Amino acid sequence: MTVTLPGSLRMSLGLYAYLLPLLLYVLWSTLALWDLGRREDAAAARVWIWSLAIFALPFAGALGYLFFGGTRLTPRVKLLALGGAAAYLVILALGAFIGGIS
């Protein structure tokens, strides 16, 4: 019986596929909560509802607030949030094509 080790590309893709969702969750949630805390025009009930949504729905809540919650962030920052999701999908597709990620 022979044991083969994965190549460095497969290991890198596996590592990124594992760590990138955690990083995106932390960044998106922090950005959404930071922007929510800065808003002075939002009612207290609205702030509580969005905060609960961000914590209860890990990815969807933060992205929902960033794109539909009336955030005052620039479109450039919103584009970076979509870029993170696109990068993760590219890594998953590339890993599935190479065979390192299933």
Coordinates of C-alpha atoms in Angstrom, one line a residue:
M1 CA 0.0 0.0 0.0
T2 CA 1.3 3.4 -0.9
V3 CA 0.5 6.7 0.6
T4 CA 0.5 9.8 -1.5
L5 CA 0.6 13.3 0.0
P6 CA -1.3 16.1 -1.6
G7 CA 0.6 18.7 -3.6
S8 CA 1.2 22.2 -2.4
L9 CA -1.5 23.6 -4.6
R10 CA -4.1 21.2 -3.3
M11 CA -3.0 22.0 0.3
S12 CA -3.2 25.7 -0.3
L13 CA -6.6 25.5 -1.9
G14 CA -7.8 23.3 1.0
L15 CA -6.5 25.8 3.5
Y16 CA -8.1 28.8 1.8
A17 CA -11.4 26.9 1.3
Y18 CA -11.3 26.3 5.1
L19 CA -10.2 29.7 6.4
L20 CA -11.7 32.1 3.9
P21 CA -15.3 31.6 5.1
L22 CA -14.3 32.3 8.6
L23 CA -12.4 35.4 7.6
L24 CA -15.3 36.6 5.4
Y25 CA -17.8 36.1 8.3
V26 CA -15.6 38.1 10.7
L27 CA -15.1 40.9 8.2
W28 CA -18.6 41.2 7.0
S29 CA -20.1 41.0 10.5
T30 CA -17.7 43.5 11.9
L31 CA -18.3 45.9 9.0
A32 CA -22.1 45.6 9.3
L33 CA -22.1 46.1 13.1
W34 CA -19.7 49.0 12.8
D35 CA -21.9 50.7 10.3
L36 CA -25.0 49.9 12.3
G37 CA -23.5 51.4 15.4
R38 CA -22.5 54.6 13.6
R39 CA -26.0 55.4 12.4
E40 CA -27.7 58.0 14.4
D41 CA -30.9 58.1 12.3
A42 CA -31.9 54.5 12.8
A43 CA -34.5 53.7 15.4
A44 CA -33.5 51.4 18.3
A45 CA -35.9 48.7 17.2
R46 CA -34.3 48.6 13.8
V47 CA -30.8 48.4 15.2
W48 CA -31.8 45.5 17.4
I49 CA -33.5 43.6 14.6
W50 CA -30.5 44.0 12.3
S51 CA -28.1 43.1 15.1
L52 CA -30.0 39.9 15.8
A53 CA -30.2 39.1 12.1
I54 CA -26.4 39.6 11.7
F55 CA -25.7 37.2 14.6
A56 CA -28.5 34.7 13.9
L57 CA -27.9 34.3 10.2
P58 CA -24.1 34.4 10.0
F59 CA -23.5 35.2 6.3
A60 CA -26.9 36.2 5.1
G61 CA -27.6 38.7 7.9
A62 CA -24.4 40.6 7.4
L63 CA -24.7 40.6 3.6
G64 CA -28.4 41.5 3.9
Y65 CA -27.6 44.5 6.0
L66 CA -24.7 45.6 3.8
F67 CA -26.8 45.5 0.6
F68 CA -30.4 46.1 1.7
G69 CA -30.2 47.6 5.2
G70 CA -29.7 51.2 4.2
T71 CA -26.0 51.3 5.0
R72 CA -24.0 54.5 4.3
L73 CA -21.0 52.6 3.1
T74 CA -19.7 53.5 -0.3
P75 CA -20.4 51.3 -3.3
R76 CA -16.7 50.5 -3.5
V77 CA -16.8 48.8 0.0
K78 CA -19.9 46.9 -1.1
L79 CA -18.1 45.8 -4.2
L80 CA -15.2 44.5 -2.0
A81 CA -17.8 42.4 0.0
L82 CA -19.0 40.8 -3.3
G83 CA -15.4 40.3 -4.3
G84 CA -14.8 38.2 -1.2
A85 CA -17.7 36.0 -2.0
A86 CA -16.5 35.7 -5.6
A87 CA -13.0 34.8 -4.5
Y88 CA -14.4 32.0 -2.3
L89 CA -16.4 30.6 -5.2
V90 CA -13.4 30.7 -7.5
I91 CA -11.3 28.8 -4.9
L92 CA -14.0 26.2 -4.5
A93 CA -14.4 25.7 -8.2
L94 CA -10.7 25.5 -8.8
G95 CA -10.3 23.0 -5.9
A96 CA -13.1 20.9 -7.2
F97 CA -11.6 20.9 -10.7
I98 CA -8.1 20.0 -9.5
G99 CA -9.5 17.4 -7.1
G100 CA -8.3 18.8 -3.8
I101 CA -11.7 20.0 -2.5
S102 CA -14.9 18.0 -2.6

